[in-house]
Amino acid sequence: MHTVRTGHGGYPHRPPGPGRPRTRPDHVVADKGYSSRAIRAHLRRRGIKATIPERVDQLAGRARRHERRCGFDKQVYRRRNVVERCFNRLKHWRGIATRYDKTAASFEAAVTLASTLLWLRPL
């Protein structure tokens, strides 16, 4: 599942007290495995837009009950593939796949270095 933060809706909200600030994405892009009613209802309650394709059995059930289909933007879903392939290529780096680095800063540096080298490789 991928989350997209755009505009000021994705900025963290800082509740009083200790702990990490909560973040709420503006949009979620996921595959058919996350297409349940419960997940869609949870996202709707929180005001998060979802781009999740429906499974064939769900589509048949909606047609049988004469319900409308969920909104689905094919162009947004296609761009999800780019992110999936990027993660796949980054996982070829053993240190990134196993989260070998001790600190978040060194892990971020390793991801940045690997991403830069992958970006420069076709040149």
PDB file of C-alpha atoms in Angstrom:
ATOM      1  CA  MET A   1       0.000   0.000   0.000  1.00  0.00           C
ATOM      2  CA  HIS A   2       1.338   3.400  -0.913  1.00  0.00           C
ATOM      3  CA  THR A   3       0.352   6.722   0.539  1.00  0.00           C
ATOM      4  CA  VAL A   4       0.560  10.058  -1.207  1.00  0.00           C
ATOM      5  CA  ARG A   5       0.880  13.329   0.674  1.00  0.00           C
ATOM      6  CA  THR A   6      -0.038  16.486  -1.176  1.00  0.00           C
ATOM      7  CA  GLY A   7      -0.892  19.937   0.002  1.00  0.00           C
ATOM      8  CA  HIS A   8      -1.265  20.790   3.651  1.00  0.00           C
ATOM      9  CA  GLY A   9      -3.524  17.779   4.383  1.00  0.00           C
ATOM     10  CA  GLY A  10      -0.512  15.517   4.780  1.00  0.00           C
ATOM     11  CA  TYR A  11       1.349  17.570   7.346  1.00  0.00           C
ATOM     12  CA  PRO A  12       1.682  15.932  10.731  1.00  0.00           C
ATOM     13  CA  HIS A  13      -0.734  16.828  13.494  1.00  0.00           C
ATOM     14  CA  ARG A  14       0.980  17.109  16.871  1.00  0.00           C
ATOM     15  CA  PRO A  15      -1.256  15.937  19.722  1.00  0.00           C
ATOM     16  CA  PRO A  16      -0.376  17.050  23.227  1.00  0.00           C
ATOM     17  CA  GLY A  17       1.993  14.763  25.090  1.00  0.00           C
ATOM     18  CA  PRO A  18       4.932  12.546  24.192  1.00  0.00           C
ATOM     19  CA  GLY A  19       5.198  10.419  21.077  1.00  0.00           C
ATOM     20  CA  ARG A  20       5.442  10.773  17.349  1.00  0.00           C
ATOM     21  CA  PRO A  21       3.186  13.207  15.521  1.00  0.00           C
ATOM     22  CA  ARG A  22       0.344  11.587  13.604  1.00  0.00           C
ATOM     23  CA  THR A  23       0.280  11.899   9.844  1.00  0.00           C
ATOM     24  CA  ARG A  24      -2.686  11.403   7.568  1.00  0.00           C
ATOM     25  CA  PRO A  25      -2.160  10.858   3.855  1.00  0.00           C
ATOM     26  CA  ASP A  26      -4.387  12.565   1.316  1.00  0.00           C
ATOM     27  CA  HIS A  27      -4.524   9.539  -0.971  1.00  0.00           C
ATOM     28  CA  VAL A  28      -3.835   5.779  -0.727  1.00  0.00           C
ATOM     29  CA  VAL A  29      -2.974   3.586  -3.706  1.00  0.00           C
ATOM     30  CA  ALA A  30      -3.157  -0.168  -3.042  1.00  0.00           C
ATOM     31  CA  ASP A  31      -3.616  -3.469  -4.861  1.00  0.00           C
ATOM     32  CA  LYS A  32      -6.612  -5.822  -4.826  1.00  0.00           C
ATOM     33  CA  GLY A  33      -5.507  -7.406  -1.563  1.00  0.00           C
ATOM     34  CA  TYR A  34      -6.633  -4.258   0.278  1.00  0.00           C
ATOM     35  CA  SER A  35     -10.025  -4.049  -1.405  1.00  0.00           C
ATOM     36  CA  SER A  36     -12.199  -5.109   1.544  1.00  0.00           C
ATOM     37  CA  ARG A  37     -15.225  -3.148   2.695  1.00  0.00           C
ATOM     38  CA  ALA A  38     -13.662  -2.600   6.111  1.00  0.00           C
ATOM     39  CA  ILE A  39     -10.539  -0.967   4.684  1.00  0.00           C
ATOM     40  CA  ARG A  40     -12.524   1.223   2.300  1.00  0.00           C
ATOM     41  CA  ALA A  41     -14.894   2.267   5.108  1.00  0.00           C
ATOM     42  CA  HIS A  42     -11.955   3.091   7.396  1.00  0.00           C
ATOM     43  CA  LEU A  43     -10.359   5.274   4.726  1.00  0.00           C
ATOM     44  CA  ARG A  44     -13.683   7.012   4.011  1.00  0.00           C
ATOM     45  CA  ARG A  45     -14.223   7.770   7.724  1.00  0.00           C
ATOM     46  CA  ARG A  46     -10.791   9.369   7.915  1.00  0.00           C
ATOM     47  CA  GLY A  47     -11.347  11.404   4.738  1.00  0.00           C
ATOM     48  CA  ILE A  48      -8.636   9.632   2.731  1.00  0.00           C
ATOM     49  CA  LYS A  49      -9.154   9.090  -0.992  1.00  0.00           C
ATOM     50  CA  ALA A  50      -8.428   5.549  -2.199  1.00  0.00           C
ATOM     51  CA  THR A  51      -7.385   4.098  -5.535  1.00  0.00           C
ATOM     52  CA  ILE A  52      -7.884   0.369  -5.062  1.00  0.00           C
ATOM     53  CA  PRO A  53      -9.103  -1.955  -7.827  1.00  0.00           C
ATOM     54  CA  GLU A  54     -11.986  -4.239  -6.872  1.00  0.00           C
ATOM     55  CA  ARG A  55     -11.743  -8.021  -7.002  1.00  0.00           C
ATOM     56  CA  VAL A  56     -13.929  -9.884  -9.497  1.00  0.00           C
ATOM     57  CA  ASP A  57     -16.095 -11.408  -6.751  1.00  0.00           C
ATOM     58  CA  GLN A  58     -16.721  -7.953  -5.269  1.00  0.00           C
ATOM     59  CA  LEU A  59     -17.742  -6.595  -8.667  1.00  0.00           C
ATOM     60  CA  ALA A  60     -20.157  -9.513  -9.130  1.00  0.00           C
ATOM     61  CA  GLY A  61     -21.653  -8.898  -5.680  1.00  0.00           C
ATOM     62  CA  ARG A  62     -22.139  -5.204  -6.405  1.00  0.00           C
ATOM     63  CA  ALA A  63     -23.846  -6.023  -9.709  1.00  0.00           C
ATOM     64  CA  ARG A  64     -26.124  -8.545  -7.981  1.00  0.00           C
ATOM     65  CA  ARG A  65     -27.105  -5.985  -5.306  1.00  0.00           C
ATOM     66  CA  HIS A  66     -27.432  -3.184  -7.910  1.00  0.00           C
ATOM     67  CA  GLU A  67     -24.818  -1.041  -6.128  1.00  0.00           C
ATOM     68  CA  ARG A  68     -22.577   1.412  -7.884  1.00  0.00           C
ATOM     69  CA  ARG A  69     -18.913   0.584  -8.389  1.00  0.00           C
ATOM     70  CA  CYS A  70     -16.182   2.238  -6.360  1.00  0.00           C
ATOM     71  CA  GLY A  71     -14.330   5.065  -8.058  1.00  0.00           C
ATOM     72  CA  PHE A  72     -11.083   3.910  -9.619  1.00  0.00           C
ATOM     73  CA  ASP A  73      -8.521   6.051 -11.458  1.00  0.00           C
ATOM     74  CA  LYS A  74      -6.531   3.821 -13.818  1.00  0.00           C
ATOM     75  CA  GLN A  75      -3.860   6.455 -14.482  1.00  0.00           C
ATOM     76  CA  VAL A  76      -3.065   6.847 -10.774  1.00  0.00           C
ATOM     77  CA  TYR A  77      -2.953   3.064 -10.350  1.00  0.00           C
ATOM     78  CA  ARG A  78      -0.565   2.691 -13.295  1.00  0.00           C
ATOM     79  CA  ARG A  79       1.887   5.095 -11.664  1.00  0.00           C
ATOM     80  CA  ARG A  80       1.922   2.778  -8.623  1.00  0.00           C
ATOM     81  CA  ASN A  81       3.883   0.320 -10.760  1.00  0.00           C
ATOM     82  CA  VAL A  82       6.795   2.776 -10.976  1.00  0.00           C
ATOM     83  CA  VAL A  83       7.041   2.891  -7.192  1.00  0.00           C
ATOM     84  CA  GLU A  84       6.854  -0.914  -6.925  1.00  0.00           C
ATOM     85  CA  ARG A  85       9.677  -1.342  -9.447  1.00  0.00           C
ATOM     86  CA  CYS A  86      11.795   1.243  -7.616  1.00  0.00           C
ATOM     87  CA  PHE A  87      11.452  -0.652  -4.324  1.00  0.00           C
ATOM     88  CA  ASN A  88      12.253  -3.890  -6.117  1.00  0.00           C
ATOM     89  CA  ARG A  89      15.463  -2.463  -7.551  1.00  0.00           C
ATOM     90  CA  LEU A  90      16.476  -0.965  -4.203  1.00  0.00           C
ATOM     91  CA  LYS A  91      16.024  -4.339  -2.504  1.00  0.00           C
ATOM     92  CA  HIS A  92      18.798  -5.741  -4.669  1.00  0.00           C
ATOM     93  CA  TRP A  93      21.123  -3.846  -2.352  1.00  0.00           C
ATOM     94  CA  ARG A  94      21.619  -6.223   0.577  1.00  0.00           C
ATOM     95  CA  GLY A  95      22.158  -3.493   3.172  1.00  0.00           C
ATOM     96  CA  ILE A  96      18.879  -1.845   2.250  1.00  0.00           C
ATOM     97  CA  ALA A  97      16.866  -5.067   1.973  1.00  0.00           C
ATOM     98  CA  THR A  98      17.979  -6.236   5.434  1.00  0.00           C
ATOM     99  CA  ARG A  99      17.949  -2.768   7.063  1.00  0.00           C
ATOM    100  CA  TYR A 100      21.535  -3.401   8.111  1.00  0.00           C
ATOM    101  CA  ASP A 101      22.345   0.176   9.168  1.00  0.00           C
ATOM    102  CA  LYS A 102      21.974   1.030  12.830  1.00  0.00           C
ATOM    103  CA  THR A 103      20.722   4.597  12.645  1.00  0.00           C
ATOM    104  CA  ALA A 104      17.980   6.128  10.530  1.00  0.00           C
ATOM    105  CA  ALA A 105      20.420   8.715   9.174  1.00  0.00           C
ATOM    106  CA  SER A 106      22.857   6.097   7.857  1.00  0.00           C
ATOM    107  CA  PHE A 107      19.978   4.061   6.382  1.00  0.00           C
ATOM    108  CA  GLU A 108      18.666   7.173   4.630  1.00  0.00           C
ATOM    109  CA  ALA A 109      22.155   7.857   3.302  1.00  0.00           C
ATOM    110  CA  ALA A 110      22.393   4.281   1.963  1.00  0.00           C
ATOM    111  CA  VAL A 111      19.002   4.588   0.248  1.00  0.00           C
ATOM    112  CA  THR A 112      20.027   7.946  -1.237  1.00  0.00           C
ATOM    113  CA  LEU A 113      23.317   6.516  -2.512  1.00  0.00           C
ATOM    114  CA  ALA A 114      21.651   3.426  -3.984  1.00  0.00           C
ATOM    115  CA  SER A 115      18.922   5.534  -5.594  1.00  0.00           C
ATOM    116  CA  THR A 116      21.517   7.866  -7.124  1.00  0.00           C
ATOM    117  CA  LEU A 117      23.541   4.961  -8.501  1.00  0.00           C
ATOM    118  CA  LEU A 118      20.395   3.335  -9.939  1.00  0.00           C
ATOM    119  CA  TRP A 119      19.412   6.640 -11.498  1.00  0.00           C
ATOM    120  CA  LEU A 120      22.865   7.106 -13.061  1.00  0.00           C
ATOM    121  CA  ARG A 121      23.215   3.512 -14.237  1.00  0.00           C
ATOM    122  CA  PRO A 122      21.347   3.921 -17.570  1.00  0.00           C
ATOM    123  CA  LEU A 123      23.643   6.818 -18.544  1.00  0.00           C
TER     124      LEU A 123
END
